[in-house]
Coordinates of C-alpha atoms in Angstrom, one line a residue:
M25 CA -15.9 -37.9 -161.4
K26 CA -14.0 -36.4 -158.5
R27 CA -13.4 -32.7 -158.6
I28 CA -10.7 -30.9 -156.6
I29 CA -11.6 -27.4 -155.3
L30 CA -9.2 -25.0 -153.7
I31 CA -10.7 -22.3 -151.4
M32 CA -8.5 -19.5 -150.1
C33 CA -9.5 -17.9 -146.9
C34 CA -7.7 -15.6 -144.5
F35 CA -4.3 -16.7 -145.9
L36 CA -5.1 -20.3 -145.1
S37 CA -5.8 -22.9 -147.7
V38 CA -8.8 -25.2 -147.3
F39 CA -8.8 -28.2 -149.6
A40 CA -12.2 -29.6 -150.7
W41 CA -12.9 -32.6 -152.9
A42 CA -16.3 -33.4 -154.5
D43 CA -17.6 -36.7 -155.5
D44 CA -20.9 -36.1 -157.3
G45 CA -23.5 -35.8 -154.5
R46 CA -21.0 -35.0 -151.7
T47 CA -18.4 -32.3 -151.2
T48 CA -15.8 -32.6 -148.4
I49 CA -13.8 -29.7 -147.1
S50 CA -10.7 -30.6 -145.1
L51 CA -10.0 -28.5 -142.0
N52 CA -6.7 -30.2 -141.2
G53 CA -3.9 -27.8 -140.8
E54 CA -2.9 -24.9 -138.5
W55 CA -5.5 -23.5 -136.1
D56 CA -5.4 -20.7 -133.5
F57 CA -5.1 -22.1 -130.0
D58 CA -5.1 -21.3 -126.4
Q59 CA -6.1 -22.5 -122.9
T60 CA -8.3 -21.1 -120.1
E61 CA -8.9 -22.2 -116.6
L62 CA -12.6 -21.4 -116.7
A63 CA -15.1 -22.5 -119.4
F64 CA -14.9 -19.2 -121.3
P65 CA -13.0 -18.7 -124.6
P66 CA -9.8 -16.6 -124.4
R67 CA -10.0 -13.0 -125.4
K68 CA -6.9 -13.4 -127.4
Y69 CA -5.3 -16.4 -129.1
T70 CA -1.5 -16.5 -128.5
R71 CA -0.7 -19.9 -129.9
K72 CA -0.9 -22.1 -133.1
I73 CA -1.6 -25.8 -133.1
P74 CA -1.7 -28.4 -135.9
V75 CA -4.9 -30.4 -136.4
P76 CA -4.8 -33.3 -135.9
G77 CA -2.6 -32.9 -132.8
L78 CA -2.8 -32.9 -129.1
V79 CA -2.1 -29.9 -126.9
H80 CA 1.6 -30.6 -126.5
L81 CA 2.1 -29.5 -130.1
A82 CA 0.9 -25.9 -129.5
R83 CA 3.5 -23.3 -130.2
P84 CA 4.5 -21.4 -128.1
K85 CA 4.3 -24.4 -125.7
I86 CA 1.4 -24.5 -123.2
S87 CA 2.3 -23.1 -119.8
Q88 CA 2.3 -26.5 -118.0
Y89 CA 4.3 -28.3 -120.7
E90 CA 7.1 -29.2 -118.3
K91 CA 4.7 -30.8 -115.8
F92 CA 3.6 -33.2 -118.5
F93 CA 6.9 -34.0 -120.0
K94 CA 9.7 -33.5 -117.4
K95 CA 12.0 -36.5 -117.5
P96 CA 13.0 -37.8 -114.1
D97 CA 16.7 -37.9 -113.2
G98 CA 16.4 -41.4 -112.0
V99 CA 13.9 -44.3 -112.2
E100 CA 11.1 -44.0 -109.7
L101 CA 9.6 -47.3 -108.5
V102 CA 5.9 -46.7 -109.0
E103 CA 3.3 -49.5 -109.6
Q104 CA 0.2 -47.5 -110.7
F105 CA -1.3 -44.0 -110.9
N106 CA -4.6 -42.5 -110.0
F107 CA -5.4 -39.8 -112.7
L108 CA -7.5 -37.9 -110.2
E109 CA -4.4 -37.2 -108.1
R110 CA -3.2 -34.5 -110.5
D111 CA 0.0 -32.6 -110.4
Y112 CA -1.3 -30.0 -112.9
T113 CA -4.3 -27.6 -113.3
P114 CA -7.0 -28.9 -115.7
M115 CA -7.6 -26.4 -118.5
Y116 CA -10.1 -25.8 -121.3
N117 CA -8.5 -26.1 -124.7
W118 CA -9.7 -23.8 -127.5
Y119 CA -9.2 -24.4 -131.2
K120 CA -10.3 -21.7 -133.6
R121 CA -10.2 -21.0 -137.3
K122 CA -12.2 -19.4 -140.1
V123 CA -13.4 -21.1 -143.2
F124 CA -15.1 -19.6 -146.3
I125 CA -18.4 -21.3 -147.3
D126 CA -19.4 -20.7 -150.9
E127 CA -22.9 -19.5 -151.8
K128 CA -23.3 -22.6 -153.9
F129 CA -23.7 -24.7 -150.7
K130 CA -26.8 -22.7 -149.6
D131 CA -29.2 -25.4 -150.5
E132 CA -27.0 -28.2 -149.1
Q133 CA -26.8 -29.8 -145.7
L134 CA -23.5 -29.1 -143.9
F135 CA -21.9 -31.3 -141.2
L136 CA -18.7 -30.8 -139.3
T137 CA -17.0 -34.1 -138.5
I138 CA -14.3 -34.6 -135.9
K139 CA -13.0 -38.2 -136.2
K140 CA -11.5 -38.3 -132.7
S141 CA -11.2 -35.7 -129.9
Q142 CA -10.5 -36.2 -126.2
Y143 CA -12.0 -35.3 -123.7
V144 CA -15.5 -33.8 -124.0
T145 CA -15.9 -31.7 -127.1
R146 CA -18.1 -28.7 -127.8
V147 CA -18.5 -27.0 -131.2
F148 CA -19.5 -23.5 -131.9
V149 CA -20.0 -21.9 -135.4
N150 CA -20.3 -18.1 -135.6
G151 CA -21.1 -18.0 -131.9
H152 CA -23.8 -20.7 -132.0
E153 CA -23.3 -23.9 -130.1
V154 CA -24.0 -26.7 -132.6
G155 CA -23.4 -29.7 -130.4
A156 CA -21.2 -31.5 -127.8
S157 CA -20.0 -35.1 -127.3
M158 CA -18.3 -37.1 -124.6
E159 CA -17.0 -39.7 -127.1
C160 CA -13.2 -39.8 -127.4
Y161 CA -12.4 -42.6 -129.9
T162 CA -15.2 -42.5 -132.5
P163 CA -16.3 -39.8 -135.1
M164 CA -18.5 -37.0 -134.0
D165 CA -20.9 -35.3 -136.6
F166 CA -22.4 -31.9 -135.9
N167 CA -25.1 -30.4 -138.1
I168 CA -23.9 -26.8 -138.7
T169 CA -26.3 -25.9 -141.5
S170 CA -28.4 -23.4 -139.5
A171 CA -25.3 -21.6 -138.1
V172 CA -23.4 -21.1 -141.4
K173 CA -23.1 -17.8 -143.3
Y174 CA -22.8 -18.5 -147.0
G175 CA -20.5 -16.5 -149.2
S176 CA -18.6 -15.4 -146.1
D177 CA -16.0 -16.5 -143.6
N178 CA -17.3 -18.6 -140.8
E179 CA -15.7 -18.8 -137.4
I180 CA -15.4 -22.4 -136.0
L181 CA -14.5 -22.7 -132.3
I182 CA -13.9 -26.1 -130.7
Q183 CA -13.6 -26.5 -126.9
V184 CA -11.9 -29.7 -125.7
G185 CA -11.9 -30.5 -121.9
D186 CA -9.6 -32.4 -119.6
R187 CA -9.7 -36.1 -118.8
A188 CA -10.6 -35.3 -115.2
W189 CA -13.9 -33.9 -116.5
L190 CA -15.0 -36.9 -118.6
P191 CA -18.5 -37.8 -117.4
S192 CA -18.9 -41.0 -115.4
E193 CA -21.1 -42.5 -118.1
A194 CA -18.5 -42.2 -120.9
A195 CA -16.8 -45.3 -122.2
G196 CA -13.4 -43.9 -121.7
G197 CA -11.5 -46.3 -119.4
T198 CA -8.3 -45.6 -117.5
D199 CA -4.8 -47.0 -117.7
K200 CA -3.3 -47.3 -114.3
E201 CA 0.2 -47.2 -115.8
K202 CA -0.3 -43.8 -117.4
V203 CA 0.4 -40.6 -115.5
H204 CA -1.1 -37.9 -117.8
Y205 CA -3.9 -38.0 -120.3
L206 CA -3.2 -35.4 -123.0
P207 CA -6.3 -33.7 -124.4
G208 CA -6.8 -32.5 -128.0
I209 CA -8.2 -33.2 -131.5
W210 CA -6.3 -36.2 -132.6
D211 CA -7.8 -37.2 -136.0
D212 CA -9.1 -35.6 -139.1
V213 CA -11.6 -32.7 -139.1
F214 CA -13.7 -31.8 -142.2
I215 CA -17.0 -30.4 -143.4
T216 CA -19.4 -32.4 -145.6
A217 CA -22.0 -30.9 -147.9
T218 CA -24.8 -33.2 -149.2
G219 CA -28.5 -33.2 -150.0
K220 CA -31.4 -33.9 -147.7
M221 CA -30.4 -37.6 -147.3
W222 CA -26.9 -38.7 -146.6
V223 CA -25.0 -41.9 -145.9
D224 CA -24.4 -41.7 -142.1
K225 CA -22.7 -45.1 -141.7
V226 CA -21.9 -48.1 -143.8
L227 CA -20.3 -51.5 -143.5
F228 CA -19.1 -53.7 -146.4
L229 CA -18.9 -57.2 -144.7
P230 CA -17.2 -59.9 -146.8
S231 CA -17.7 -63.6 -147.2
L232 CA -14.9 -64.8 -149.4
A233 CA -16.1 -68.4 -149.2
K234 CA -19.5 -67.4 -150.6
G235 CA -18.2 -64.7 -153.0
L236 CA -20.6 -62.3 -151.3
V237 CA -20.6 -58.9 -149.7
T238 CA -23.2 -57.9 -147.2
V239 CA -23.8 -54.2 -147.1
K240 CA -25.3 -52.5 -144.0
T241 CA -26.0 -48.8 -144.0
L242 CA -27.7 -46.1 -142.0
V243 CA -29.2 -43.3 -144.2
R244 CA -30.0 -40.1 -142.4
S245 CA -32.9 -38.0 -143.5
L246 CA -32.5 -34.3 -143.0
Y247 CA -36.0 -33.4 -143.9
P248 CA -37.9 -31.8 -140.9
P249 CA -40.0 -34.2 -138.8
Q250 CA -43.8 -34.4 -139.0
M251 CA -45.1 -31.2 -137.5
L252 CA -48.7 -31.1 -138.4
Y253 CA -51.4 -33.7 -139.0
G254 CA -51.0 -35.0 -142.5
D255 CA -47.4 -34.0 -142.9
K256 CA -45.1 -36.6 -144.4
M257 CA -43.2 -39.0 -142.0
K258 CA -41.1 -40.7 -144.7
D259 CA -39.7 -40.1 -148.1
S260 CA -39.0 -42.7 -150.8
C261 CA -35.4 -43.1 -151.9
K262 CA -33.2 -45.3 -154.0
I263 CA -29.8 -46.6 -152.8
E264 CA -27.2 -47.9 -155.2
F265 CA -24.4 -50.1 -154.0
C266 CA -21.3 -50.6 -156.2
V267 CA -18.1 -52.6 -155.7
K268 CA -14.9 -51.8 -157.6
E269 CA -11.4 -53.0 -157.6
K270 CA -9.4 -50.3 -155.8
T271 CA -6.5 -50.2 -158.1
T272 CA -8.2 -50.5 -161.5
G273 CA -11.6 -49.0 -160.8
R274 CA -13.2 -52.1 -162.5
I275 CA -16.8 -52.6 -161.4
V276 CA -17.3 -56.2 -160.1
G277 CA -20.7 -55.9 -158.5
K278 CA -23.6 -53.5 -158.4
K279 CA -27.1 -53.4 -156.9
M280 CA -30.0 -50.9 -156.5
I281 CA -32.7 -51.1 -153.8
E282 CA -35.6 -48.9 -153.0
G283 CA -37.0 -47.9 -149.6
E284 CA -38.3 -45.2 -147.4
A285 CA -36.3 -43.0 -145.1
K286 CA -37.9 -41.7 -142.0
R287 CA -37.7 -37.9 -141.7
D288 CA -35.3 -36.4 -139.2
N289 CA -34.0 -39.9 -138.3
R290 CA -31.8 -42.7 -139.4
T291 CA -33.1 -45.6 -141.4
Y292 CA -31.4 -49.0 -141.7
F293 CA -30.9 -50.7 -145.0
E294 CA -29.3 -54.1 -145.8
T295 CA -28.5 -56.0 -149.0
S296 CA -26.0 -58.4 -150.4
I297 CA -23.9 -58.3 -153.6
S298 CA -22.4 -61.3 -155.4
L299 CA -18.9 -61.0 -156.7
D300 CA -17.5 -63.3 -159.5
N301 CA -14.1 -64.8 -158.5
P302 CA -13.3 -62.3 -155.7
K303 CA -9.6 -61.8 -154.9
A304 CA -8.7 -62.5 -151.3
W305 CA -7.1 -60.1 -148.9
T306 CA -4.1 -61.6 -147.1
P307 CA -0.9 -60.2 -145.4
D308 CA 1.1 -61.3 -148.4
S309 CA -1.4 -60.0 -151.0
P310 CA -3.5 -57.3 -149.4
F311 CA -6.0 -56.8 -152.3
L312 CA -8.5 -54.0 -151.8
Y313 CA -11.9 -53.2 -153.1
E314 CA -13.8 -49.9 -153.0
G315 CA -17.4 -50.0 -151.8
E316 CA -19.6 -47.1 -152.9
V317 CA -23.1 -46.1 -151.7
S318 CA -25.2 -43.6 -153.7
V319 CA -28.5 -42.2 -152.4
Y320 CA -31.1 -40.8 -154.7
D321 CA -34.0 -38.6 -153.6
Q322 CA -36.7 -38.3 -156.2
D323 CA -34.2 -39.8 -158.7
E324 CA -31.7 -37.0 -157.9
L325 CA -28.3 -38.0 -156.6
V326 CA -28.0 -36.4 -153.1
D327 CA -25.0 -38.2 -151.6
R328 CA -22.3 -40.6 -152.5
Y329 CA -19.8 -42.1 -150.1
S330 CA -17.1 -44.8 -150.5
V331 CA -14.9 -46.9 -148.3
N332 CA -12.2 -49.4 -148.9
F333 CA -12.6 -53.1 -147.8
G334 CA -11.1 -56.5 -148.4
M335 CA -12.4 -59.9 -149.1
R336 CA -11.2 -62.1 -146.2
D337 CA -12.7 -64.6 -143.9
F338 CA -11.2 -64.6 -140.3
S339 CA -12.5 -67.2 -138.0
R340 CA -11.5 -70.0 -135.6
K341 CA -11.4 -73.8 -135.8
G342 CA -10.9 -75.6 -132.6
K343 CA -8.0 -73.8 -130.8
F344 CA -6.7 -72.1 -133.9
F345 CA -7.5 -69.0 -135.9
T346 CA -8.1 -69.3 -139.7
L347 CA -7.7 -66.8 -142.5
N348 CA -9.6 -67.6 -145.7
G349 CA -10.0 -71.2 -144.5
D350 CA -6.3 -71.8 -143.7
K351 CA -4.7 -72.1 -140.2
F352 CA -3.3 -68.7 -139.3
Y353 CA -0.7 -68.1 -136.5
L354 CA -0.4 -64.5 -135.3
R355 CA 3.2 -63.3 -134.8
G356 CA 4.0 -59.8 -133.6
S357 CA 3.8 -57.3 -130.8
N358 CA 1.8 -54.5 -129.2
I359 CA 1.4 -50.7 -129.8
T360 CA 0.3 -48.5 -126.9
L361 CA -0.2 -45.1 -128.6
Q362 CA -2.0 -43.5 -125.7
R363 CA 1.1 -44.1 -123.5
F364 CA 3.4 -42.9 -126.2
F365 CA 1.5 -39.6 -126.2
E366 CA 3.2 -39.0 -122.8
D367 CA 6.7 -39.4 -124.2
P368 CA 8.4 -36.0 -124.9
D369 CA 9.9 -37.5 -128.0
C370 CA 6.4 -38.3 -129.4
Q371 CA 5.8 -34.8 -130.8
A372 CA 3.9 -35.1 -134.1
L373 CA 5.2 -38.6 -135.0
A374 CA 1.8 -40.2 -134.5
W375 CA 0.6 -38.2 -137.5
D376 CA 3.6 -38.7 -139.7
R377 CA 2.6 -41.3 -142.4
E378 CA 6.2 -42.4 -143.1
W379 CA 7.1 -42.9 -139.4
V380 CA 3.8 -44.8 -138.8
K381 CA 4.4 -47.0 -141.9
K382 CA 7.9 -47.9 -140.6
L383 CA 6.5 -48.7 -137.2
M384 CA 3.4 -50.7 -138.3
V385 CA 4.5 -52.2 -141.6
D386 CA 8.2 -52.0 -142.5
L387 CA 9.8 -53.1 -139.3
P388 CA 7.3 -55.9 -138.5
K389 CA 7.5 -57.4 -141.9
S390 CA 11.3 -57.3 -141.9
I391 CA 11.3 -59.8 -139.1
D392 CA 8.4 -61.9 -140.5
W393 CA 5.7 -60.6 -138.2
N394 CA 2.1 -60.5 -139.5
A395 CA 0.1 -59.0 -136.7
M396 CA 0.0 -56.2 -134.1
R397 CA -2.2 -55.5 -131.2
I398 CA -3.5 -52.0 -130.8
C399 CA -3.5 -52.0 -127.0
V400 CA -5.3 -49.8 -124.3
G401 CA -6.6 -47.4 -126.9
I402 CA -7.2 -47.2 -130.6
V403 CA -5.2 -45.1 -133.2
P404 CA -5.9 -42.5 -135.9
D405 CA -7.8 -43.8 -138.8
F406 CA -4.9 -43.7 -141.3
W407 CA -2.9 -46.2 -139.2
Y408 CA -5.6 -48.8 -140.1
D409 CA -5.5 -47.7 -143.8
L410 CA -1.8 -48.4 -143.9
C411 CA -2.3 -51.9 -142.4
D412 CA -5.1 -52.5 -145.0
E413 CA -2.9 -51.4 -147.8
Y414 CA 0.3 -53.3 -146.8
G415 CA -1.1 -56.4 -145.1
I416 CA -0.8 -56.4 -141.3
V417 CA -3.6 -58.0 -139.2
L418 CA -4.7 -56.2 -136.0
Q419 CA -6.3 -57.0 -132.7
N420 CA -8.0 -53.6 -132.1
E421 CA -8.5 -52.8 -128.4
W422 CA -10.6 -50.1 -126.8
L423 CA -9.2 -48.2 -123.9
Y424 CA -10.8 -50.3 -121.2
W425 CA -8.5 -51.5 -118.5
Q426 CA -10.0 -50.1 -115.3
N427 CA -13.7 -49.9 -115.4
H428 CA -15.4 -46.7 -116.6
G429 CA -18.7 -46.0 -118.2
W430 CA -22.4 -46.7 -117.9
D431 CA -23.8 -49.7 -119.9
E432 CA -25.9 -47.7 -122.3
Q433 CA -23.2 -45.2 -123.1
V434 CA -20.7 -48.1 -123.5
R435 CA -23.2 -49.7 -125.9
K436 CA -23.5 -46.5 -127.9
E437 CA -19.7 -46.0 -128.2
Y438 CA -18.8 -49.6 -128.9
T439 CA -21.5 -49.7 -131.6
N440 CA -20.1 -46.5 -133.2
W441 CA -16.7 -48.1 -133.0
V442 CA -17.8 -51.1 -135.0
W443 CA -19.5 -48.9 -137.6
S444 CA -16.5 -46.5 -138.0
D445 CA -13.7 -49.1 -138.0
G446 CA -15.5 -52.1 -139.4
N447 CA -14.5 -51.8 -143.0
H448 CA -10.8 -52.3 -142.4
P449 CA -9.8 -55.8 -143.5
S450 CA -6.7 -55.5 -141.3
I451 CA -8.8 -55.5 -138.1
V452 CA -9.6 -59.2 -137.5
I453 CA -10.2 -59.1 -133.7
W454 CA -12.3 -56.6 -131.7
D455 CA -10.7 -56.4 -128.2
A456 CA -13.3 -55.0 -125.8
I457 CA -11.5 -55.3 -122.5
N458 CA -7.9 -55.5 -121.3
E459 CA -7.1 -57.8 -118.3
N460 CA -10.5 -57.3 -116.7
W461 CA -14.1 -58.7 -116.5
D462 CA -17.4 -57.0 -117.4
S463 CA -20.5 -59.2 -117.6
Y464 CA -22.5 -56.6 -119.5
I465 CA -19.9 -56.3 -122.2
G466 CA -19.1 -60.0 -122.4
N467 CA -22.6 -61.5 -122.2
T468 CA -24.9 -58.8 -123.5
L469 CA -23.0 -56.3 -125.7
I470 CA -20.6 -58.6 -127.6
P471 CA -23.4 -61.0 -128.8
E472 CA -25.4 -57.9 -130.0
L473 CA -22.4 -56.5 -131.8
K474 CA -21.7 -59.9 -133.4
E475 CA -25.1 -59.5 -135.1
L476 CA -23.9 -56.2 -136.6
D477 CA -20.5 -57.6 -137.6
P478 CA -20.2 -61.4 -137.8
T479 CA -16.9 -61.3 -139.7
R480 CA -14.6 -60.8 -136.7
I481 CA -13.8 -62.4 -133.4
W482 CA -14.3 -60.7 -130.1
D483 CA -11.9 -60.8 -127.1
A484 CA -13.3 -59.9 -123.7
G485 CA -10.1 -59.6 -121.6
Y486 CA -9.8 -62.1 -118.8
M487 CA -13.3 -63.5 -119.4
T488 CA -13.3 -67.1 -120.5
S489 CA -16.0 -69.7 -121.1
D490 CA -16.4 -69.9 -117.4
Q491 CA -18.0 -66.4 -117.5
M492 CA -19.2 -66.3 -121.1
G493 CA -20.2 -69.8 -122.1
T494 CA -20.5 -70.2 -125.8
N495 CA -20.0 -66.4 -126.3
D496 CA -16.3 -67.0 -125.6
E497 CA -14.5 -67.0 -128.9
M498 CA -10.9 -66.7 -127.7
D499 CA -8.8 -66.0 -124.5
E500 CA -5.8 -63.8 -123.8
P501 CA -3.5 -65.5 -121.3
H502 CA -0.7 -63.3 -120.1
P503 CA 2.2 -65.4 -118.6
Y504 CA 3.4 -62.8 -116.1
R505 CA 4.8 -64.1 -112.8
A506 CA 5.1 -62.7 -109.2
L507 CA 3.1 -59.6 -110.2
T508 CA 1.7 -59.2 -106.7
L509 CA 5.2 -59.1 -105.4
M510 CA 6.7 -56.9 -108.1
H511 CA 7.1 -53.9 -105.7
S512 CA 7.4 -55.8 -102.5
S513 CA 10.5 -56.3 -100.3
E514 CA 9.7 -60.1 -100.5
L515 CA 10.3 -60.2 -104.3
N516 CA 14.0 -61.2 -104.0
D517 CA 13.2 -64.0 -101.6
Y518 CA 10.5 -65.2 -104.0
F519 CA 12.9 -65.4 -106.9
K520 CA 15.5 -67.2 -104.8
N521 CA 12.9 -69.9 -103.9
N522 CA 11.1 -69.9 -107.2
P523 CA 13.7 -69.4 -110.0
Y524 CA 12.3 -68.0 -113.2
N525 CA 12.8 -71.0 -115.5
L526 CA 12.7 -69.2 -118.8
G527 CA 13.0 -72.4 -120.8
A528 CA 10.2 -74.2 -119.0
L529 CA 7.8 -71.6 -117.6
H530 CA 5.0 -74.2 -117.5
E531 CA 6.7 -75.7 -114.4
N532 CA 5.8 -72.8 -112.2
W533 CA 3.2 -70.7 -114.1
V534 CA -0.2 -71.6 -112.7
G535 CA -2.0 -70.3 -115.8
F536 CA -0.3 -72.7 -118.1
S537 CA -2.9 -75.4 -117.5
S538 CA -5.7 -73.1 -118.7
I539 CA -4.0 -72.9 -122.1
L540 CA -4.0 -76.6 -122.4
D541 CA -7.5 -77.1 -121.1
A542 CA -9.2 -74.3 -123.1
G543 CA -11.4 -75.1 -126.0
V544 CA -11.0 -71.8 -127.9
P545 CA -7.9 -70.1 -129.4
Q546 CA -5.4 -68.9 -126.9
L547 CA -3.7 -65.7 -128.1
V548 CA -0.8 -64.8 -125.8
N549 CA -0.9 -61.1 -126.6
E550 CA 1.3 -60.0 -123.6
Y551 CA 4.4 -61.5 -122.1
G552 CA 8.0 -60.5 -121.4
W553 CA 7.3 -57.9 -118.7
I554 CA 11.0 -57.1 -118.1
W555 CA 10.6 -53.7 -119.7
L556 CA 13.1 -50.9 -120.3
W557 CA 13.0 -47.3 -121.2
R558 CA 14.4 -46.4 -124.6
D559 CA 17.6 -45.2 -122.9
G560 CA 18.2 -48.7 -121.4
R561 CA 17.1 -47.9 -117.9
P562 CA 14.6 -50.1 -116.1
S563 CA 11.0 -49.0 -116.3
K564 CA 9.0 -47.9 -113.2
L565 CA 7.5 -51.4 -113.0
T566 CA 10.6 -53.5 -113.4
L567 CA 13.2 -51.7 -111.3
N568 CA 13.3 -54.3 -108.6
N569 CA 13.8 -57.1 -111.1
Y570 CA 16.8 -55.6 -112.8
N571 CA 18.3 -54.7 -109.4
Y572 CA 17.9 -58.3 -108.3
Y573 CA 19.4 -59.9 -111.4
L574 CA 22.1 -57.3 -112.3
G575 CA 22.6 -55.1 -109.3
E576 CA 21.6 -51.5 -108.8
N577 CA 24.5 -50.1 -110.9
A578 CA 23.9 -52.1 -114.1
T579 CA 24.6 -50.3 -117.3
P580 CA 22.0 -49.9 -120.1
E581 CA 24.0 -52.4 -122.2
Q582 CA 23.7 -55.0 -119.5
C583 CA 20.0 -54.3 -119.1
R584 CA 19.4 -54.7 -122.8
E585 CA 21.3 -57.9 -122.9
L586 CA 19.3 -59.4 -120.1
Q587 CA 16.0 -58.3 -121.7
A588 CA 17.0 -59.8 -125.0
Y589 CA 18.0 -63.1 -123.4
W590 CA 14.8 -63.2 -121.4
L591 CA 12.5 -62.5 -124.3
E592 CA 14.4 -64.9 -126.6
L593 CA 13.9 -67.8 -124.2
E594 CA 10.3 -66.9 -123.2
T595 CA 9.3 -66.5 -126.9
E596 CA 10.8 -69.9 -127.9
W597 CA 9.0 -71.5 -124.9
L598 CA 5.7 -70.1 -126.1
R599 CA 6.3 -71.0 -129.7
S600 CA 7.1 -74.6 -128.7
E601 CA 3.6 -75.0 -127.2
R602 CA 1.8 -75.8 -130.5
S603 CA -1.7 -75.4 -129.0
V604 CA -1.2 -71.6 -128.7
G605 CA -2.9 -69.6 -131.5
G606 CA -0.4 -66.8 -131.6
I607 CA 2.1 -64.8 -129.6
L608 CA 2.4 -61.0 -129.4
A609 CA 5.2 -59.7 -127.2
F610 CA 4.5 -56.7 -124.9
V611 CA 5.5 -54.1 -126.1
I612 CA 7.2 -52.1 -128.8

């Protein structure tokens, strides 16, 4: 039975919900905020900021706001940007608030979770540093038990750094078409109270064909480690797994296992649960189940955690994808949220549920799209929840375009990524790399992560079977032409001698033969690079192209008409090649 608790503190409301064994206190809402040039907290906080929300949402505005968001008077022809060549001063960003912690939690273990924060995050509670993390796109858990004052207000202070300070080992790639990387806390923040054992991570992995769910979980023991000879190293526990229909609450599967949890460590458990006549998750009928994990310590319930998942089998057969055994053709576009963060019109839209639903669900379904690619950087967790609930399939891409990160840290962050996002039935493709090659990721890490999650397909950027052998599950051909000449004075001559035959691009696109010869699905998840700004002006990358075809004084209406014509012909050409497994235009 879920209990709702309302705690009032310092004129701020903190919402908590309890599910026998676990209490969660949401810290979303307004925080005090300010910036400093040196790594010391401000003496006075002069701004407020919403959490989640990046630093551009602070009010009053941050002092360098105009440097991040000034719109140019005219289009500047720029091919790429080096984020180390900064036009601003990097700042430390400080989030502060107080929260009352009731005495009843005195015997509990308390963790502060930040689902996503960029870049380099340090957490202090009542003046004590409780942890730091360089991860930007996966949840961070900080044990705050020893720093908390019970029956009193507690000051929580979070420091977030600048992209320029992200350590070399961090798996945080760069996007050469971005100018600025806005820092901040950009997903939910909450405190969790549990017993001495808690569900750290869990995956409910479906097999619709077998009517089976494989459950993998990491249980973290918070008992102190063995200190003296003869002290205990492990504790016995029982773990109960339960599967319910999300809408009705009807239990359709349950199982209890016993084991031992290693003290002050994480212990892996795995089991499987049979379901009678499971209902399939599809874009047309996105049926959801709730998977629940309960941990018992000495027969006492100490933690209970639940996630939503769907029964669906996504795979490949020859050159095509399949969903629940049937051929499935992906139709849709791309979302580049990290780029949208730079747009002055972005504001808080990325955290507005109705706006996101319109973008990710309503508009795509209105034109019969069934898929979207989350491109060069993932999104807040509730975006995936919406796609789960309403039925949109996703290719989910890490922010890895230009290389950044040491192998072991990449392994850690990608593994956390699979654990944290792996219950979403909408995510059917893990996209490890964008338009690049990385032998460690393609040939070592992806096979390892396939062991953790065998229910999805992996895309490794421009790596094909030539570099990956049998590890290659799909390719992402991008039919862009004349890219090396895009900003060259030779571009016009090139187009005169090599007309862009929009109805038969195979005649002069050298990559077309690779689509025909490949033995794995070919997902064209980028094409149509004749981009425009929202106001109808050419983008920085395509200025020369519009000038060539329309002249330098073309109106926004003329530019939009050319773009629509171009995309129409290119889309139909791609659709006419029936060996392609899907087409996703770049970009919304």
